Coordinates of C-alpha atoms in Angstrom, one line a residue:
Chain A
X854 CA 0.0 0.0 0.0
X855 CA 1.2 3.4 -1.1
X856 CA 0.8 6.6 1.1
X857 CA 0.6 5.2 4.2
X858 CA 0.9 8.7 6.0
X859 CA -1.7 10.5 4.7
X860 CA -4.1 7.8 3.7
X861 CA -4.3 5.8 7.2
X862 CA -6.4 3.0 7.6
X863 CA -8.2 4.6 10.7
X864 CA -9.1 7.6 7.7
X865 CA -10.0 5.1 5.3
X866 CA -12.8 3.8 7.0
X867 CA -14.2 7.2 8.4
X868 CA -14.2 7.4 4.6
X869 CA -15.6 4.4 3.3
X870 CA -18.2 4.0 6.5
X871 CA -18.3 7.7 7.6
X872 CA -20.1 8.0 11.4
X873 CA -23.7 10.2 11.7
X874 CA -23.8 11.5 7.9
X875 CA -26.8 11.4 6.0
X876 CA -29.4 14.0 5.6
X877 CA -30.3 16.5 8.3
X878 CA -33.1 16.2 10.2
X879 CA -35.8 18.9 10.8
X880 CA -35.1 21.4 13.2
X881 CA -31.1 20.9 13.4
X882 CA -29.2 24.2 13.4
X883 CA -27.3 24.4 10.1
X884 CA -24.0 25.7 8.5
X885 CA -22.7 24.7 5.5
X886 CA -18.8 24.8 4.6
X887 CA -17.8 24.4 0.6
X888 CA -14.3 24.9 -1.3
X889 CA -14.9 26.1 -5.0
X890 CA -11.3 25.1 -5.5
X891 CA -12.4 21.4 -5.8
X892 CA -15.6 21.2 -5.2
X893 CA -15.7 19.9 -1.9
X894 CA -19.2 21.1 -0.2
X895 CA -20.7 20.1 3.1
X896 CA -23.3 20.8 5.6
X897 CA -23.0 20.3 9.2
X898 CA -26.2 20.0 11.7
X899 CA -26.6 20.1 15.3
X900 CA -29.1 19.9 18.2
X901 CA -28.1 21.3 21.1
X902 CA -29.6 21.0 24.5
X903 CA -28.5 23.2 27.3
X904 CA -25.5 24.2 25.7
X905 CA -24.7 20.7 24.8
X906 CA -24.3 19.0 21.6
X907 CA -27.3 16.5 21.6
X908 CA -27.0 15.6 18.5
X909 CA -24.3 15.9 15.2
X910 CA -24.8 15.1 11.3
X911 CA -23.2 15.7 8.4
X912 CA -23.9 15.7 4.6
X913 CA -22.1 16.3 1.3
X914 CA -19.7 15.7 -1.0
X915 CA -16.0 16.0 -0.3
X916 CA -12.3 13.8 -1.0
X917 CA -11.6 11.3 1.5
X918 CA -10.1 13.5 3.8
X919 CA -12.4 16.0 4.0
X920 CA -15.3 13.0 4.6
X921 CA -12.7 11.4 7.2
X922 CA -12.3 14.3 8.9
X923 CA -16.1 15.0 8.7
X924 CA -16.8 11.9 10.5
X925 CA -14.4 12.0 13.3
X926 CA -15.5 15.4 14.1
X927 CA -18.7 13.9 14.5
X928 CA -17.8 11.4 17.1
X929 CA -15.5 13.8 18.9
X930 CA -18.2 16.6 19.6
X931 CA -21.4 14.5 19.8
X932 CA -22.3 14.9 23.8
X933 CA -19.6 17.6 24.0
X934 CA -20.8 20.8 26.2
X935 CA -21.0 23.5 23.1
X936 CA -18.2 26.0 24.2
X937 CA -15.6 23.1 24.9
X938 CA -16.7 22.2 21.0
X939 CA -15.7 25.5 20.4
X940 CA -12.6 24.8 21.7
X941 CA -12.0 21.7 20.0
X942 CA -12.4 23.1 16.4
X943 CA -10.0 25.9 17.5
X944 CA -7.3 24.0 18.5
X945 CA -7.9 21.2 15.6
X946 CA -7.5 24.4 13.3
X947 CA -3.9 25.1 15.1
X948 CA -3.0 21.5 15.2
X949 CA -3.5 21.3 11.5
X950 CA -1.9 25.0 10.8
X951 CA 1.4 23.5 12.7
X952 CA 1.3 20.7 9.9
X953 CA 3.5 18.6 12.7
X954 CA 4.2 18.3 16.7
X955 CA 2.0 20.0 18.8
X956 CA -0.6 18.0 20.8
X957 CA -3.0 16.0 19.7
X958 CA -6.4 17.6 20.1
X959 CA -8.4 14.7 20.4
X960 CA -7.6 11.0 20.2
X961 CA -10.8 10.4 17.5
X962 CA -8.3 12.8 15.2
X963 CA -5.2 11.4 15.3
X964 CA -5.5 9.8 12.0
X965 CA -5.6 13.0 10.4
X966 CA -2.2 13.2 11.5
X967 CA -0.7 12.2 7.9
X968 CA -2.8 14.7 6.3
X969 CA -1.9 17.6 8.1
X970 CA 1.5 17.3 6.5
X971 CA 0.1 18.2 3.2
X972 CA -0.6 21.7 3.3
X973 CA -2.9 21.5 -0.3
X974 CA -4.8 19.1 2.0
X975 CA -5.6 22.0 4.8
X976 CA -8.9 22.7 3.5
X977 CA -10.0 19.3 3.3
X978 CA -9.5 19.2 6.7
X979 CA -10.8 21.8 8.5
X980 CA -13.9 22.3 6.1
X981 CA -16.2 20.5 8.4
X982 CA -14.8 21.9 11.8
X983 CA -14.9 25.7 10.6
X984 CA -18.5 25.1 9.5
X985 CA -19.1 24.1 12.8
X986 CA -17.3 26.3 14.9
X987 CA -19.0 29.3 12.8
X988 CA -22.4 27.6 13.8
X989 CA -21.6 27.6 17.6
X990 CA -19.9 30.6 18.0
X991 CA -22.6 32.3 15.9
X992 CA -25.0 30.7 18.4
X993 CA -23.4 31.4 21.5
X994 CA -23.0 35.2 20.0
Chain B
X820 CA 20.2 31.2 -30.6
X821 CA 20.4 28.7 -33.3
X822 CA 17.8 25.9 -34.0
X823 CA 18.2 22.3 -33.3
X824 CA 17.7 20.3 -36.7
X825 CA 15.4 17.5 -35.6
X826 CA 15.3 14.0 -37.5
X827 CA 12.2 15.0 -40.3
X828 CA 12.2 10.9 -41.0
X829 CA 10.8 9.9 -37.8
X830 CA 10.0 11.7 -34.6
X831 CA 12.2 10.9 -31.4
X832 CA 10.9 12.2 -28.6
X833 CA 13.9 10.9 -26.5
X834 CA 15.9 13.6 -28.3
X835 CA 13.0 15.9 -27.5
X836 CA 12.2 15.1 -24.2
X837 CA 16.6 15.4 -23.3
X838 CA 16.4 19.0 -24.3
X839 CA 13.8 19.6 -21.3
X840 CA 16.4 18.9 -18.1
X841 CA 13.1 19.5 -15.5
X842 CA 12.3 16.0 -16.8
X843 CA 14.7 14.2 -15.7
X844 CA 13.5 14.9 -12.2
X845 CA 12.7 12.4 -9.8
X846 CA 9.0 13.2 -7.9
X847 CA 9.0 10.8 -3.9
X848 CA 11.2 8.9 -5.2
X849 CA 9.7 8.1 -8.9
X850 CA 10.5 8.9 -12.0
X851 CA 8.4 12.4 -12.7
X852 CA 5.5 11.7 -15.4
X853 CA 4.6 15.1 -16.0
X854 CA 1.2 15.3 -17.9
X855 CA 0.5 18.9 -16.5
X856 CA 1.1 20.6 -19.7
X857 CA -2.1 22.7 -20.3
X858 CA -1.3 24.3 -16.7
X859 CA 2.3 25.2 -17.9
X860 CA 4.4 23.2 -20.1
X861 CA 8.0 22.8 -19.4
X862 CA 11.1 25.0 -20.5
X863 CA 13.9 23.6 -22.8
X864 CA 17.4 24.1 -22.3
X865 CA 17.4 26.7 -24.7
X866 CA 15.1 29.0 -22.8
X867 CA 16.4 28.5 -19.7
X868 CA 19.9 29.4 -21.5
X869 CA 18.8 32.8 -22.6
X870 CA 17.2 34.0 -19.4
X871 CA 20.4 33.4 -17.7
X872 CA 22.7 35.1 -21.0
X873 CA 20.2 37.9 -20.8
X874 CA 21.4 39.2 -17.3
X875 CA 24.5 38.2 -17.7
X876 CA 25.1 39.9 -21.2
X877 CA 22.1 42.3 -21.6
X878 CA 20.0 43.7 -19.2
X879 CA 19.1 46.8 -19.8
X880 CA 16.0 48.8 -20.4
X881 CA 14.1 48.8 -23.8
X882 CA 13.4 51.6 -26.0
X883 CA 15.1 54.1 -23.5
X884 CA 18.6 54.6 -23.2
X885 CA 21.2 55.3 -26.4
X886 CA 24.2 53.0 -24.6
X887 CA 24.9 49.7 -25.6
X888 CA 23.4 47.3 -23.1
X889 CA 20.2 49.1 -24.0
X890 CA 20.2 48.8 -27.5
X891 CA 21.1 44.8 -27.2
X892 CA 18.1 44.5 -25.1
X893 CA 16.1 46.6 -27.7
X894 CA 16.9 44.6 -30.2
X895 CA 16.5 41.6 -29.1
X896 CA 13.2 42.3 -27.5
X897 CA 11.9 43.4 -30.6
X898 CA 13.1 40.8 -32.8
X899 CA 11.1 38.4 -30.8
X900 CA 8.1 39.9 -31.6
X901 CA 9.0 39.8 -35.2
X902 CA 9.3 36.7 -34.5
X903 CA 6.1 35.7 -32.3
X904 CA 4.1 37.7 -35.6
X905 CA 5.6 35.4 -38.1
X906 CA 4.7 32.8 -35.8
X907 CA 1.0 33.9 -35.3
X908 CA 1.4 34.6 -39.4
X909 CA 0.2 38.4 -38.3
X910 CA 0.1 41.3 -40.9
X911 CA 3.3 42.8 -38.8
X912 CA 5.2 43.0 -35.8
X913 CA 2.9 46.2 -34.7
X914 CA -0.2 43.6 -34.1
X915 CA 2.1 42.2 -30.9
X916 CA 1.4 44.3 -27.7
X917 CA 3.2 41.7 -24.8
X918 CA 1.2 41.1 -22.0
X919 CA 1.5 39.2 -18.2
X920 CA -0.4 36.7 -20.2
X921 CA -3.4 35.1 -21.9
X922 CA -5.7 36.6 -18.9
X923 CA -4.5 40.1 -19.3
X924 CA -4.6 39.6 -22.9
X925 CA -8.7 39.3 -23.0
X926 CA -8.9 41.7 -19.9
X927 CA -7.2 44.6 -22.0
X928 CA -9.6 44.2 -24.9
X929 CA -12.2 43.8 -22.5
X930 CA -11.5 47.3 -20.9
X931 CA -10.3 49.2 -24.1
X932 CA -12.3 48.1 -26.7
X933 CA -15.0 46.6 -24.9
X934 CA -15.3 49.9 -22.7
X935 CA -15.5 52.2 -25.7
X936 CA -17.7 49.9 -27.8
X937 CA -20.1 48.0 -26.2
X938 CA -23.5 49.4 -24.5
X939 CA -26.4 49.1 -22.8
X940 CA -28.4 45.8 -24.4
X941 CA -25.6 44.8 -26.8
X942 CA -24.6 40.8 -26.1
X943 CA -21.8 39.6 -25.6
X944 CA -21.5 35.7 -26.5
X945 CA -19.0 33.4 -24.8
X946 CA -18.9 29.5 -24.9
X947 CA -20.0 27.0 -22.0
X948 CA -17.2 25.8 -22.3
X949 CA -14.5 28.4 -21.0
X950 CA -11.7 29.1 -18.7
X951 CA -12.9 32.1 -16.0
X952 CA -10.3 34.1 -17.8
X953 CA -12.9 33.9 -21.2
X954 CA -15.5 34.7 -18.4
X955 CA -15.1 37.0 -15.8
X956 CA -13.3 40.1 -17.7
X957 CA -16.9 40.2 -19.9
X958 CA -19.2 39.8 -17.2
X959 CA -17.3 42.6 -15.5
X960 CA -17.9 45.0 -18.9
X961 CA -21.5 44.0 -19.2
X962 CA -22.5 44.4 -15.4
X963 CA -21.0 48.0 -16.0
X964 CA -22.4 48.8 -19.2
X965 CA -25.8 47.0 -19.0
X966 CA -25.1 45.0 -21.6
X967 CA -26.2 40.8 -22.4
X968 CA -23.9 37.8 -21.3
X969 CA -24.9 34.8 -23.9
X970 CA -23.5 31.4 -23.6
X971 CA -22.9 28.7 -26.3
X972 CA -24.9 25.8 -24.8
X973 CA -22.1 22.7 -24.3
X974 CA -23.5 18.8 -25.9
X975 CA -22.8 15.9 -24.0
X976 CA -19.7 14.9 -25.7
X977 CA -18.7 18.2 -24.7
X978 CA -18.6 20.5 -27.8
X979 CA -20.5 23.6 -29.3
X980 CA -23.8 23.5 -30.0
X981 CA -23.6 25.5 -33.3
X982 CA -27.0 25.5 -34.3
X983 CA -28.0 27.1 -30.9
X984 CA -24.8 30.2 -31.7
X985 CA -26.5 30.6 -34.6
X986 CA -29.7 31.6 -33.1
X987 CA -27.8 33.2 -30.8
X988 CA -25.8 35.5 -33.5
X989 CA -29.5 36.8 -34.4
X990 CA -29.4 38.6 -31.5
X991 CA -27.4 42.0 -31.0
X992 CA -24.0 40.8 -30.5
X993 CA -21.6 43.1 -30.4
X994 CA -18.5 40.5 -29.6
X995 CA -17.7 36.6 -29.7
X996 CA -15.2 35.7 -27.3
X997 CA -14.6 31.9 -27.1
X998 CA -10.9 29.6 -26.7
X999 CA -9.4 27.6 -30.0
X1000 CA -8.6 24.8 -27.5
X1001 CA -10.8 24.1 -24.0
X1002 CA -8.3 24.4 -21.1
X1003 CA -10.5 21.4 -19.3
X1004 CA -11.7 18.8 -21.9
X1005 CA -9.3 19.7 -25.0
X1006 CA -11.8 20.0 -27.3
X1007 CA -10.7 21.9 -30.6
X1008 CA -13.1 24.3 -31.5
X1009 CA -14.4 25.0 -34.9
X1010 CA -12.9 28.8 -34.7
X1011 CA -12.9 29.1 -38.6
X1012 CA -17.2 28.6 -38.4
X1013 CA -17.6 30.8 -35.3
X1014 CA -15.5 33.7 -36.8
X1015 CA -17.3 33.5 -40.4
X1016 CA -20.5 33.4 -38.8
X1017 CA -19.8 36.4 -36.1
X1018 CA -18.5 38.5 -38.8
X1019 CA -21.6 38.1 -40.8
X1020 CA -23.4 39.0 -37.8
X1021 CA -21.4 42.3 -37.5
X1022 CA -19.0 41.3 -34.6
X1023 CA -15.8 41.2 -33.1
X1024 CA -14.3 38.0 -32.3
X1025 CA -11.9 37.2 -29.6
X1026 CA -9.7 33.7 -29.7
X1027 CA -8.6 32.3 -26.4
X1028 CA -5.3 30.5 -28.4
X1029 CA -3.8 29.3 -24.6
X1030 CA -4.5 25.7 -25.2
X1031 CA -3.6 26.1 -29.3
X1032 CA -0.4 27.5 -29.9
X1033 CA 2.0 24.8 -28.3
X1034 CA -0.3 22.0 -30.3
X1035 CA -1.4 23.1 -33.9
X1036 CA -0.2 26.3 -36.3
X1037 CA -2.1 29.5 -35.8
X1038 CA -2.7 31.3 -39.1
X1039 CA -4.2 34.8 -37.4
X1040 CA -4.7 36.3 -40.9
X1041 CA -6.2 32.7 -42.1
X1042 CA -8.3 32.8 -39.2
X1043 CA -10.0 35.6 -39.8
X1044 CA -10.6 36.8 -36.1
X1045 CA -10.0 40.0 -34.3
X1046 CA -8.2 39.2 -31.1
X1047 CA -6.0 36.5 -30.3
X1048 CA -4.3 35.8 -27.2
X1049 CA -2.2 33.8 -25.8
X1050 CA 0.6 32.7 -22.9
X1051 CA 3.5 32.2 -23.2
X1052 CA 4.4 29.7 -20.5
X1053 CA 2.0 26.8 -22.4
X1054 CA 4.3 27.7 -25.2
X1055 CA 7.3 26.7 -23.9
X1056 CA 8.5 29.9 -22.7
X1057 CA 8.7 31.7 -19.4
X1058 CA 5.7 32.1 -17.2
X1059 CA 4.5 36.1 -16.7
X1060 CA 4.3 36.8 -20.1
X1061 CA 1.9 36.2 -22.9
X1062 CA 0.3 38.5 -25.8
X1063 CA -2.0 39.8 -27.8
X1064 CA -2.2 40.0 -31.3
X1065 CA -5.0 42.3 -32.3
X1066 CA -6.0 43.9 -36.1
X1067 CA -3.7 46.9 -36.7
X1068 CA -7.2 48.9 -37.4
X1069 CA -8.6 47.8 -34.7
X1070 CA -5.9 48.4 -32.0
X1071 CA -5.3 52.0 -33.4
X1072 CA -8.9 52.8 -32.6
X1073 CA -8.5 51.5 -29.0
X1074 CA -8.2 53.9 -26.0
X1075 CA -4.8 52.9 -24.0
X1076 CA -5.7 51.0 -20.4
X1077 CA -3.1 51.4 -18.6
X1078 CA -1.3 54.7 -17.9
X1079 CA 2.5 55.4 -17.4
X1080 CA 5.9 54.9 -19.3
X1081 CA 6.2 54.1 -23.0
X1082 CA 2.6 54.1 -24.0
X1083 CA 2.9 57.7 -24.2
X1084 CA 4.0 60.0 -26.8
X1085 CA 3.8 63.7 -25.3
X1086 CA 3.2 64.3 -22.0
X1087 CA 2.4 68.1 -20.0
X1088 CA 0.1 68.6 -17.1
X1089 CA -2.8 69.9 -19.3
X1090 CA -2.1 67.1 -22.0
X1091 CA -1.1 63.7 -22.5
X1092 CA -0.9 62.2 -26.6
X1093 CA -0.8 58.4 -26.8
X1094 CA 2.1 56.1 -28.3
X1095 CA 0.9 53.9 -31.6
X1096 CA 0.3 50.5 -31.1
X1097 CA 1.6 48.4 -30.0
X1098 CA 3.5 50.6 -27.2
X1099 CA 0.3 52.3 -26.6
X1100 CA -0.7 49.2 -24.1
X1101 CA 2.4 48.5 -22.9
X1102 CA 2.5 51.1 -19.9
X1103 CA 6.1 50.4 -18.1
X1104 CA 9.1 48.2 -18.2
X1105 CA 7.9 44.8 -19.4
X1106 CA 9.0 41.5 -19.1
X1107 CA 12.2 42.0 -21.2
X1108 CA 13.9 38.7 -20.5
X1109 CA 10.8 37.1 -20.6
X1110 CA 10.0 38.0 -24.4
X1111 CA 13.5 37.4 -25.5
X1112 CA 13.3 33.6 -23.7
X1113 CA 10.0 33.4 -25.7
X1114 CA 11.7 34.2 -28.6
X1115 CA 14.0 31.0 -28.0
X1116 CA 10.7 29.3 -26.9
X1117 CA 9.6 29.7 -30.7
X1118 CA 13.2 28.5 -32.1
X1119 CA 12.4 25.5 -30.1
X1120 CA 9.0 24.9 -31.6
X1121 CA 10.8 26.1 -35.1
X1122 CA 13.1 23.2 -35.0
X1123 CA 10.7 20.5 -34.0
X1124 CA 9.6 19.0 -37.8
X1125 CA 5.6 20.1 -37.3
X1126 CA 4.2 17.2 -39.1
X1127 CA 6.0 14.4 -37.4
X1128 CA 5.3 16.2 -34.3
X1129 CA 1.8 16.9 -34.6
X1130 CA 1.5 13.1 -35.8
X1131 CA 3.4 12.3 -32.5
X1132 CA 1.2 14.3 -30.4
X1133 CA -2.1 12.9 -31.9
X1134 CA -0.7 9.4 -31.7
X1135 CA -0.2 9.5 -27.5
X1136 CA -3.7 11.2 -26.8
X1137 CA -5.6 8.8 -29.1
X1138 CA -3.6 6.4 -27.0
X1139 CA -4.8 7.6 -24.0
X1140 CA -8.3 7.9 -24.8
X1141 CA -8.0 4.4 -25.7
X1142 CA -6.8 3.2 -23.0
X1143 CA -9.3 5.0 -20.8
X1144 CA -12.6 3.9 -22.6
X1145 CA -10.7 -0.3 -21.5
X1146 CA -10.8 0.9 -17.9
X1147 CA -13.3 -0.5 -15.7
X1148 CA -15.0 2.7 -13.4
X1149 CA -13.2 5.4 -15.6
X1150 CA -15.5 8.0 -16.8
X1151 CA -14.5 10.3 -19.6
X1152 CA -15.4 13.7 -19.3
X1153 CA -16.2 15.5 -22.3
X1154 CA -15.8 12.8 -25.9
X1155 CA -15.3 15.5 -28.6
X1156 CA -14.6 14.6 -32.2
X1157 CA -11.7 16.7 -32.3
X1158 CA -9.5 16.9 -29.2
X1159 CA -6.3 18.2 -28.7
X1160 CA -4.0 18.3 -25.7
X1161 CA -5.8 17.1 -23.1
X1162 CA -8.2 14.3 -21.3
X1163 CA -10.7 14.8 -18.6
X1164 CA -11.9 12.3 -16.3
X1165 CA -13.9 11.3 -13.0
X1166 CA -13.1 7.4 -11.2
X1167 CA -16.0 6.1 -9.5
X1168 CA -13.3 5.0 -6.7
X1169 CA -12.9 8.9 -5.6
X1170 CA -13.0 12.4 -5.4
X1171 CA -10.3 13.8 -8.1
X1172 CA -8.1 15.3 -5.1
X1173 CA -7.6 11.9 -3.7
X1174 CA -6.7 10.2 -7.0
X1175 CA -4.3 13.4 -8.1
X1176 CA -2.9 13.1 -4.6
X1177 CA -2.3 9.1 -5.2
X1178 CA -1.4 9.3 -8.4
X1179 CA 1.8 12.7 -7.5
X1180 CA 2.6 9.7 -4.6
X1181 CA 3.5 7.5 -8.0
X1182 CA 5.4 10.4 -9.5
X1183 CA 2.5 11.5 -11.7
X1184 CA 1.9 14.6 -12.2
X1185 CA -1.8 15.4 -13.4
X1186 CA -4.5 18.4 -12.3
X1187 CA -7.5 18.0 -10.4
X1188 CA -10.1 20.2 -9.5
X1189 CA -12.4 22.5 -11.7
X1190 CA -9.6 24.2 -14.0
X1191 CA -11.2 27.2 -13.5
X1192 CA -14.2 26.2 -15.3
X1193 CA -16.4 25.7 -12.9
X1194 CA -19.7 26.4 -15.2
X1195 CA -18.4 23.5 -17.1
X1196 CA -18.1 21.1 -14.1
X1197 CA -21.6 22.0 -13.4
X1198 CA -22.7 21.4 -17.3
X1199 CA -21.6 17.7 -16.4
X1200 CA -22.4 17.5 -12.9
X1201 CA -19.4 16.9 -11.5
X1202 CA -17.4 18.4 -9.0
X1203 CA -14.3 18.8 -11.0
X1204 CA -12.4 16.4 -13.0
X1205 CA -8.6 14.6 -13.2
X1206 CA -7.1 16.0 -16.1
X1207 CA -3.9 14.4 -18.0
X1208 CA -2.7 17.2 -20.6
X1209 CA 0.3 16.6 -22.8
X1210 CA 3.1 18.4 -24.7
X1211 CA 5.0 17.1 -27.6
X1212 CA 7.9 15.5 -25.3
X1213 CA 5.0 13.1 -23.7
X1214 CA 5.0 9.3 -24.7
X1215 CA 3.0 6.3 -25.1
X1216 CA 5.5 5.1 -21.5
X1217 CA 3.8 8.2 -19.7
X1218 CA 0.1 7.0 -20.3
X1219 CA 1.1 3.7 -19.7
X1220 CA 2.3 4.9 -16.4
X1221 CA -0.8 6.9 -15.7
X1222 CA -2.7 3.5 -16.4
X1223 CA -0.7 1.3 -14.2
X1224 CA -0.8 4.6 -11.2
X1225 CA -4.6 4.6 -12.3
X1226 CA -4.9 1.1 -11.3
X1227 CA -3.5 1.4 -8.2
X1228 CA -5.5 4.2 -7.0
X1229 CA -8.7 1.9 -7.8
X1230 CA -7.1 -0.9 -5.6
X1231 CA -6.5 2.1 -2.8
X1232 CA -10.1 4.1 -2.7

């Protein structure tokens, strides 16, 4: 297998079985996050409950990183209190920016830790978790 | 800088290809299959010679100072556009005004002429099937001056739908403004019909040449067109540079665009008079080792026997098309009759960026994306495409490498 780095098996299957996409349901708050560059176009929804994330979905089109990375954020924030969400994309956003070292900001996104290296692949990334940091801090605003 | 004879008997692109060093390069670890071309082609030796003599020997100003480094420069940056005009076949070397390239090329008409002729409810008519730069300059002119943006519907196999120009032409067009070549699929045009059939109508026409001039001979006068533009880093040459070659009539009744040095011919306070084309539009110092590097750009192309080349050329695409309608889950984008340079593609495996970013891990080079044709990706529903696009010094070995690299991305996904 080529391109064990940026295409990890842990990223593979968010890709191929991606977690809590499909369409949104009634009701969810919305954002949606797209990149003309290559087409890449997403839409994140949430429930939240007392500032909680009750609920996360996701659906779209995207490259297998930006799905991946989609997915994991998914898991990572789903039962999350909203502001330490907020926190979460932030520091995902750094992580990624730093392209190596730094600490991990979750352990459901290690796996995009090949990707990160690729700075064309930035985007991909941090599609879904920008959508959904403008969506919360727009919220708590 | 003095030709290379090449073999007329048979083509050898070995002998070709060893004149481009960049192509020797090894990409992680692979040897680099560059089939980027219609995004820039690669430089031969011969440029990258002359940019270097140039400020070694020289650099000087043009068209300024009476010394000697200045008249070498001079000279030498106007005998490449004697030469670029012979090589466009214009009616003289005045109907070259150099530009950053292909983009500023249409943007200049679009501000000079366009500003000066076109008004509120005239059309303009572009083609579905064109790069933003064929696009965007247009829309600008016609939100300003009220005026009609028409498009040449695109067929499924992803080529004009003349019959619908024609009805458009009825309308009151003013301009036609459509590329020889598409950027994205490499379909060729019929450029000889649309002209004819825009100057019965009464209008201007505009050729996008970017995706011609490094694949097939442009005849301007032939042609019969108004504008042509072109760049001239697909052409071999340097990147920052490109032209336009315009009717002498036309550009003399053209308002300058650009203010400053040498496009003036008296200047006071209360009055500024205008230089001639094709100094007129070229305000400040231009790209001076850039034109004279084209200049060895064209030598290059000069030496390469056309019709074994061409034949070359034709044979490796019509390869690769061939090989793409065997693979299993390979969708061509875009099946025109007459193609040139380039093919687009989708893999049902994945999304163009990952297969661009699997196949660079195998030391191909290819583009993905929407080649800044996005109106086109949306004609065929698609998010963007992977695009293999190929110069004369590509080979039957590099779409046999894209295959095998294809495969494996398949196996990947």
């Amino acid at each position: 297998m080529m391109d064990k780095g940026l295409y990890r098996e842990v990223l593979l299957d968010h890709f191929r079985n991606p977690r809590n996409k499909g369409s949104l349901e009634e009701g969810m708050q919305r954002e949606r996050g797209s990149n003309p560059r290559c087409g890449d176009d997403i839409e994140v929804g949430v429930v939240q409950v007392e500032s909680r994330i009750e609920q996360i979905r996701f659906h779209g089109r995207g490259c297998s990183v930006c799905i991946a990375s989609a997915s994991m954020m998914t898991e990572a924030c789903e039962g999350a209190p909203s502001d330490s969400a907020i926190s979460l994309c932030n520091h995902v956003e750094s992580w990624v920016g730093s392209r190596e070292g730094g600490t991990v900001p979750h352990p459901g996104v290690e796996a995009l830790d090949g990707a990160r290296a690729h700075a064309a692949r930035h985007t991909c990334i941090l599609l879904s978790w920008r959508a959904l940091c403008r969506l919360l801090t727009a919220d708590a605003a | 800088m003095a030709a290379r004879q090449m073999n007329t008997e048979a083509f050898n692109a070995e002998t070709v290809r060893a004149e481009f060093p960049i192509l020797a390069t090894e990409a992680h670890g692979r040897p680099l299959v560059y089939l980027d071309n219609a995004a820039t082609t690669q430089k031969p030796q011969c440029v990258l010679d002359v940019i270097e003599h140039y400020y070694r020997a020289q650099n000087s100003n043009v068209h300024r100072g009476a010394h000697y480094l200045a008249d070498l420069a001079t000279r030498g940056f106007e005998a490449a556009r004697e030469q670029l005009a012979a090589f466009l076949n214009a009616n003289g070397k005045e109907e070259i005004v150099w530009t950053r390239g292909t983009t500023e090329s249409i943007n200049l008409v679009a501000q000079s002429w366009g500003r000066k002729h076109i008004g509120a409810g005239d059309h303009i008519v572009i083609s579905g099937l064109e790069h933003h730069a064929n696009i965007v300059p247009w829309q600008m002119l016609c939100e300003e001056k009220d005026a009609e943006l028409k498009v040449i519907p695109v067929t499924d196999s992803g080529e004009l739908d003349m019959d619908a120009y024609g009805t458009l032409l009825d309308g009151p067009v003013k301009l036609v403004a459509v590329s020889h070549v598409s950027n994205a699929l490499g379909t060729v045009n019929p450029v000889g019909e649309i002209v004819r059939l825009a100057r019965e109508a009464g209008a201007i026409t505009l050729i996008d040449g970017a995706q011609a001039v490094a694949h097939m001979p442009v005849d301007v006068q032939a042609l019969g067109a108004d504008f042509y533009a072109l760049s001239a880093h697909k052409l071999f040459g340097p990147t920052g540079l490109g032209a336009l070659w315009g009717r002498y009539a036309l550009l003399e009744s053209m308002p300058p665009w650009q203010g400053g040095g040498e496009m003036i011919e008296r200047v006071s306070f209360e009055k500024t008079t205008y230089n001639a084309p094709p100094f007129r539009f070229e305000a400040g110092t231009p790209d001076i080792s850039g034109v004279i590097a084209l200049g060895a750009a064209l030598d290059f192309v000069g030496s390469l026997d056309h019709d074994s080349a061409s034949a070359h050329e034709r044979d490796v695409l019509d390869y690769c098309v061939a090989r793409a309608r065997q693979c299993e889950g390979l969708r061509l984008i875009g099946d025109a009759t007459e193609r040139l340079g380039a093919m687009s593609f989708v893999l049902d495996a994945g999304h163009p960026a990952d297969v661009g970013t699997l196949l660079d891990r195998q030391g191909i080079a290819v583009r993905t994306g929407h080649h800044c044709a996005q109106p086109l990706m949306a004609r065929f529903g698609v998010p963007g495409t992977v695009r293999a696009s190929f110069a004369v010094y590509n080979t039957r070995a590099d779409v046999d490498a894209l295959f095998t690299g294809i495969e494996k991305v398949k196996t990947f996904l």
